[in-house]
Amino acid sequence: MIGRKLSREERKPSNLRRLLAYVKPHWPQYALATAAGLVKFLMPVAIAWLVGQAVDTLGSVNAGKMSNQAGWIEIKRLLLIGAGIVLASPIFVYWRSAVSARATQEVIKSLRCDLYAHIQKLSHSFFDSNRSGSLTSRIIGDTEMIQPFLGKAFVQIWLCIALISVVLTYFFSKSVYLGLLSVSLLPVQLLIQRKIGWRVKRNATAIRDHLARLSGSAQEKLAAATVVKAFTGEDEEIQRFSDDSNVLVGLGVKNSKLSGMSEASMNFVRYSTQLVVVLIGGHLALFHPGEITVGLLIQFILMQGQIYTPFEWLNEMQLITASALGATDRIFSIFDTEPEVADRPGAVRAPRFRGEIVLERVCFSYPTSDNLIFDRLDLVIPAKTTLALVGPSGGGKTTVTHLLNRFYELDSGRILIDGRDTCDYTIYSLRHQIGLVPQEPVLFSGTIAENILYGRPDASFEEVCDAARRAYAEEFIEEMEDGYETMLGERGVRLSGGQRQRISIARTFLKDPAIIVLDEATSALDSESERIVQQALEELTVERTTIVVAHRLSTIKNADQIAVVDQGRVIELGPHDALIAQGGLYARLCEQQFDLSTQQ
Ligand code: ADP
Ligand code: MG
């Protein structure tokens, strides 16, 4: 991950603590849920206790220590308590889920929204080195993975501890033998859990990684269906998918085998303990009647079963917690990445630019590589004139447009607009006045009107129509059945390249920037749509400072100045005729009609 990342030592609070900071505002809900859960968890124990008491009452009656009448009254009293517990328990069970679910969803939502907001604010370099697919899985998948931890483990862990301590205290208070007996086989159980649990976890991670790879490659191949079909690669892709899926079969089977093993050994331990309990308990009851009663033995057998369950839960929770902590680490490592390009202290809001741009000894290399793209680049673009950038592919033309937008920080040098360093302006107000029309117009799913409004969301419908007209887009929009309300995107209408570009130009009209940057805006178009897009662009650049990157001579010829950029420097500068007369690289490129120049 690129970006200024704090080292481990610098990250003072642990990631778990940072996660808990999100939980903190909701602690009363979690406390309530835990309290309600206590009722649910202790119910089986209470029932076991009642049954034991009832058996002992019957025993007393049989032994003649109690009259039938008194025994019946006692049994009815116990049943009444039992009925009360049974009736109350569904309410608490429901309540617990509802309260903890709400709190958990709120926590996940805040975390997810903060993460999304943070990522949105990160710099260009971050997106250069993080695929959007993996970011989406951070925002959606990793936050989701925390949910079972907060919703279940976080509440249940206290309940397990409470349950185990209540039951053990009860046993030890009644009989030391029983107490010791009940914990005697626990070490065996814990050992099994540990051994198998660890393997289950490793296997689960392998499954998840493999699934992510499989879905990633399927997504890529499905998105590029045109290429796959054109190269008739379907069968090969099907085979590859099937081969990759085979690995999952093995992992999935292993997963089931492991949980089968775990369940089998748990059952073995649990039931063999019960047999031992019957043996030793029976012996005690028969030969040391003072030690325990039949009722206590029954309680013991029933409750014994109850304390194995929380230990199994603890095991499950350990797995949930481990995967949640993994996700937490990944999430907070993004939070630890800070935007490289940020407002300088004291940055001011840019006034409306006249549009004079000066690049002063600009040195730059991308953060991800050591390649020096610009070495003391100088360039002056007077306000409201057009400068065409020309040069071999990879010469740094697009990079100039990135730097003007301050997508990256310069290594040294300055970029001035209207005589002031662009770093003195807030990034937001700077970018607000630069209109970027890239080669591939990006339209979002939504209506045409919404896409144009992206340029200035508070514009009126009339302004949207006006922008569309000036971008030569009005005609085709109005021909559509739904006009401006036509849906674009996956389930909407498909537009031609030229139409898409005109909508993106309309968007820029609406933004009304003082500076326009056209990066190969027409190079992906056929000559017919190029002509009309070109008209729209000419309209757009009137009265604005324009930087145009193009590989068609016709677009470049009329520029006020043409700068030929090569090896990080401007090697030729001047109007078309002067450069032709100079007979340098530009003249050579013109001879070749720019055919070999820029294809990027
Ligand atoms: P042009 O637009 O003139 O074809 P670019 O400005 O896109 O050239 O690229 C200039 C150089 O910078 C190329 O060598 C390219 O490989 C490199 N480059 C472009 N974008 C990045 C990036 N995001 N990270 C690292 N290197 C980059
Ligand atoms: Mg380029």
Short mmCIF file of C-alpha atoms in Angstrom, two decimals, residues 200-426:
data_model
loop_
_atom_site.label_atom_id
_atom_site.label_comp_id
_atom_site.label_asym_id
_atom_site.label_seq_id
_atom_site.Cartn_x
_atom_site.Cartn_y
_atom_site.Cartn_z
CA VAL A 200 -10.09 -25.27 10.70
CA LYS A 201 -8.92 -21.68 10.77
CA ARG A 202 -6.06 -22.27 8.38
CA ASN A 203 -8.34 -24.12 6.01
CA ALA A 204 -10.99 -21.37 6.16
CA THR A 205 -8.39 -18.77 5.24
CA ALA A 206 -7.27 -20.88 2.29
CA ILE A 207 -10.88 -21.20 1.12
CA ARG A 208 -11.46 -17.46 1.37
CA ASP A 209 -8.28 -16.58 -0.47
CA HIS A 210 -9.04 -19.03 -3.20
CA LEU A 211 -12.61 -17.81 -3.58
CA ALA A 212 -11.38 -14.23 -3.85
CA ARG A 213 -8.93 -15.25 -6.59
CA LEU A 214 -11.57 -17.24 -8.42
CA SER A 215 -14.15 -14.48 -8.32
CA GLY A 216 -11.52 -11.89 -9.27
CA SER A 217 -10.48 -13.76 -12.38
CA ALA A 218 -14.07 -14.62 -13.33
CA GLN A 219 -15.02 -10.97 -12.98
CA GLU A 220 -12.12 -9.88 -15.15
CA LYS A 221 -12.92 -12.40 -17.86
CA LEU A 222 -16.65 -11.69 -17.86
CA ALA A 223 -16.05 -7.95 -18.04
CA ALA A 224 -13.81 -8.53 -21.04
CA ALA A 225 -16.31 -10.80 -22.77
CA THR A 226 -15.65 -9.07 -26.10
CA VAL A 227 -11.99 -9.95 -26.08
CA VAL A 228 -12.59 -13.50 -24.85
CA LYS A 229 -15.09 -14.10 -27.63
CA ALA A 230 -13.05 -12.38 -30.30
CA PHE A 231 -10.11 -14.63 -29.51
CA THR A 232 -12.48 -17.58 -29.11
CA GLY A 233 -11.06 -18.19 -25.68
CA GLU A 234 -14.31 -19.43 -24.12
CA ASP A 235 -13.33 -23.09 -23.87
CA GLU A 236 -9.97 -22.25 -22.39
CA GLU A 237 -11.61 -19.97 -19.82
CA ILE A 238 -14.15 -22.63 -18.92
CA GLN A 239 -11.34 -25.15 -18.45
CA ARG A 240 -9.31 -22.74 -16.33
CA PHE A 241 -12.31 -21.95 -14.17
CA SER A 242 -13.01 -25.64 -13.70
CA ASP A 243 -9.36 -26.34 -12.77
CA ASP A 244 -9.40 -23.55 -10.22
CA SER A 245 -12.70 -24.78 -8.85
CA ASN A 246 -11.23 -28.23 -8.30
CA VAL A 247 -8.94 -26.87 -5.64
CA LEU A 248 -12.00 -25.57 -3.83
CA VAL A 249 -13.56 -29.03 -3.83
CA GLY A 250 -10.59 -30.39 -1.90
CA LEU A 251 -10.59 -27.51 0.55
CA GLY A 252 -14.34 -27.71 1.07
CA VAL A 253 -14.20 -31.44 1.78
CA LYS A 254 -11.34 -30.93 4.19
CA ASN A 255 -13.40 -28.30 5.94
CA SER A 256 -16.28 -30.70 6.48
CA LYS A 257 -13.93 -33.48 7.55
CA LEU A 258 -12.38 -31.23 10.16
CA SER A 259 -15.69 -30.11 11.59
CA GLY A 260 -16.85 -33.74 11.56
CA MET A 261 -13.74 -34.69 13.50
CA SER A 262 -14.28 -31.88 15.91
CA GLU A 263 -17.92 -32.79 16.50
CA ALA A 264 -17.13 -36.48 16.89
CA SER A 265 -14.43 -35.92 19.46
CA MET A 266 -16.54 -33.39 21.37
CA ASN A 267 -19.40 -35.84 21.57
CA PHE A 268 -17.05 -38.54 22.71
CA VAL A 269 -15.68 -36.41 25.52
CA ARG A 270 -19.09 -35.15 26.53
CA TYR A 271 -20.84 -38.50 26.72
CA SER A 272 -17.96 -40.37 28.24
CA THR A 273 -17.85 -37.71 30.96
CA GLN A 274 -21.52 -38.33 31.62
CA LEU A 275 -20.89 -42.05 31.96
CA VAL A 276 -18.05 -41.44 34.40
CA VAL A 277 -20.30 -39.07 36.32
CA VAL A 278 -23.03 -41.70 36.57
CA LEU A 279 -20.45 -44.21 37.74
CA ILE A 280 -18.76 -42.08 40.39
CA GLY A 281 -21.93 -40.18 41.30
CA GLY A 282 -23.88 -43.43 41.63
CA HIS A 283 -21.15 -44.84 43.85
CA LEU A 284 -21.20 -41.74 46.03
CA ALA A 285 -25.00 -41.72 46.28
CA LEU A 286 -25.12 -45.39 47.25
CA PHE A 287 -22.17 -45.66 49.61
CA HIS A 288 -21.79 -42.10 50.93
CA PRO A 289 -25.40 -40.92 51.12
CA GLY A 290 -24.32 -37.86 53.12
CA GLU A 291 -22.21 -36.62 50.21
CA ILE A 292 -24.88 -36.22 47.54
CA THR A 293 -28.58 -36.79 46.98
CA VAL A 294 -30.20 -38.32 43.89
CA GLY A 295 -31.57 -34.89 42.96
CA LEU A 296 -28.11 -33.34 43.12
CA LEU A 297 -26.75 -36.13 40.95
CA ILE A 298 -29.43 -35.45 38.34
CA GLN A 299 -28.69 -31.72 38.50
CA PHE A 300 -25.07 -32.52 38.07
CA ILE A 301 -25.61 -34.70 35.02
CA LEU A 302 -27.87 -32.14 33.35
CA MET A 303 -25.71 -29.11 34.17
CA GLN A 304 -22.55 -30.92 33.24
CA GLY A 305 -23.85 -30.98 29.67
CA GLN A 306 -24.45 -27.26 29.93
CA ILE A 307 -20.89 -26.30 30.70
CA TYR A 308 -19.49 -28.10 27.70
CA THR A 309 -21.54 -25.98 25.37
CA PRO A 310 -19.99 -22.65 26.40
CA PHE A 311 -16.55 -24.13 25.94
CA GLU A 312 -17.51 -25.10 22.40
CA TRP A 313 -18.83 -21.58 21.90
CA LEU A 314 -15.64 -20.12 23.22
CA ASN A 315 -13.87 -22.09 20.56
CA GLU A 316 -16.18 -20.85 17.83
CA MET A 317 -15.82 -17.33 19.13
CA GLN A 318 -12.09 -17.60 19.05
CA LEU A 319 -12.35 -18.27 15.31
CA ILE A 320 -14.80 -15.42 14.81
CA THR A 321 -12.58 -13.11 16.79
CA ALA A 322 -9.48 -14.11 14.87
CA SER A 323 -11.04 -13.40 11.50
CA ALA A 324 -12.59 -10.16 12.79
CA LEU A 325 -9.21 -9.01 14.08
CA GLY A 326 -7.64 -9.80 10.73
CA ALA A 327 -10.29 -7.68 9.02
CA THR A 328 -9.84 -4.94 11.63
CA ASP A 329 -6.12 -4.80 10.90
CA ARG A 330 -6.73 -4.51 7.19
CA ILE A 331 -9.33 -1.78 7.69
CA PHE A 332 -7.22 0.31 10.02
CA SER A 333 -4.18 -0.03 7.82
CA ILE A 334 -6.19 1.96 5.28
CA PHE A 335 -7.10 4.49 7.94
CA ASP A 336 -3.39 4.79 8.66
CA THR A 337 -2.70 5.74 5.07
CA GLU A 338 -2.85 9.48 4.86
CA PRO A 339 -3.50 11.53 1.73
CA GLU A 340 -0.15 12.57 0.30
CA VAL A 341 -1.59 15.63 -1.28
CA ALA A 342 -3.35 17.76 1.30
CA ASP A 343 -4.18 21.41 1.79
CA ARG A 344 -1.20 23.35 3.07
CA PRO A 345 -1.75 25.24 6.31
CA GLY A 346 -3.14 28.65 5.43
CA ALA A 347 -4.33 27.56 1.98
CA VAL A 348 -6.91 29.97 0.63
CA ARG A 349 -9.93 29.53 -1.54
CA ALA A 350 -8.95 30.31 -5.11
CA PRO A 351 -10.66 33.33 -6.66
CA ARG A 352 -12.06 32.97 -10.18
CA PHE A 353 -8.94 32.39 -12.30
CA ARG A 354 -7.99 34.46 -15.30
CA GLY A 355 -6.06 31.39 -16.25
CA GLU A 356 -2.38 32.16 -16.71
CA ILE A 357 -0.42 28.99 -16.02
CA VAL A 358 3.30 28.89 -15.36
CA LEU A 359 5.35 25.77 -14.73
CA GLU A 360 8.60 26.68 -13.08
CA ARG A 361 11.49 24.20 -13.00
CA VAL A 362 9.13 21.33 -12.30
CA CYS A 363 10.79 18.07 -11.29
CA PHE A 364 8.59 15.06 -10.83
CA SER A 365 8.66 11.31 -10.54
CA TYR A 366 5.73 9.08 -9.66
CA PRO A 367 5.77 7.88 -6.05
CA THR A 368 5.71 4.28 -7.29
CA SER A 369 8.79 4.54 -9.48
CA ASP A 370 12.15 6.22 -9.47
CA ASN A 371 11.84 7.25 -13.10
CA LEU A 372 12.27 11.00 -13.36
CA ILE A 373 9.41 12.13 -15.62
CA PHE A 374 10.20 15.85 -15.60
CA ASP A 375 13.55 17.39 -15.05
CA ARG A 376 13.20 21.15 -14.53
CA LEU A 377 10.30 21.61 -16.91
CA ASP A 378 9.44 25.23 -17.74
CA LEU A 379 6.29 26.29 -19.51
CA VAL A 380 4.24 29.48 -19.72
CA ILE A 381 0.64 29.48 -20.92
CA PRO A 382 -0.88 32.97 -21.14
CA ALA A 383 -4.46 33.33 -19.93
CA LYS A 384 -7.20 32.26 -22.34
CA THR A 385 -4.82 30.77 -24.88
CA THR A 386 -4.46 27.21 -26.06
CA LEU A 387 -1.35 25.15 -25.65
CA ALA A 388 -1.01 21.82 -27.38
CA LEU A 389 1.25 19.22 -25.80
CA VAL A 390 2.92 16.97 -28.30
CA GLY A 391 5.47 14.26 -27.91
CA PRO A 392 6.18 10.59 -28.02
CA SER A 393 3.97 8.24 -26.08
CA GLY A 394 5.08 8.06 -22.48
CA GLY A 395 6.66 11.49 -22.75
CA GLY A 396 4.65 12.85 -19.82
CA LYS A 397 1.76 14.70 -21.44
CA THR A 398 -0.91 13.13 -19.25
CA THR A 399 1.36 13.67 -16.29
CA VAL A 400 1.32 17.44 -16.89
CA THR A 401 -2.47 17.38 -16.64
CA HIS A 402 -2.26 15.37 -13.40
CA LEU A 403 0.18 17.80 -11.87
CA LEU A 404 -1.94 20.79 -12.79
CA ASN A 405 -4.81 19.18 -10.89
CA ARG A 406 -2.41 18.49 -8.00
CA PHE A 407 -3.13 14.78 -8.08
CA TYR A 408 0.52 14.35 -7.02
CA GLU A 409 3.03 16.53 -5.21
CA LEU A 410 5.96 17.90 -7.19
CA ASP A 411 9.45 16.80 -6.21
CA SER A 412 10.56 20.38 -6.67
CA GLY A 413 9.62 23.47 -8.63
CA ARG A 414 6.29 25.26 -8.72
CA ILE A 415 3.13 25.51 -10.75
CA LEU A 416 1.64 28.99 -10.67
CA ILE A 417 -1.82 30.05 -11.72
CA ASP A 418 -2.36 33.79 -12.07
CA GLY A 419 0.99 34.32 -10.43
CA ARG A 420 0.35 32.29 -7.32
CA ASP A 421 1.61 28.85 -6.38
CA THR A 422 -1.21 26.32 -6.79
CA CYS A 423 -0.24 24.89 -3.41
CA ASP A 424 -1.45 28.12 -1.80
CA TYR A 425 -4.98 27.33 -2.91
CA THR A 426 -7.21 24.74 -1.33
#
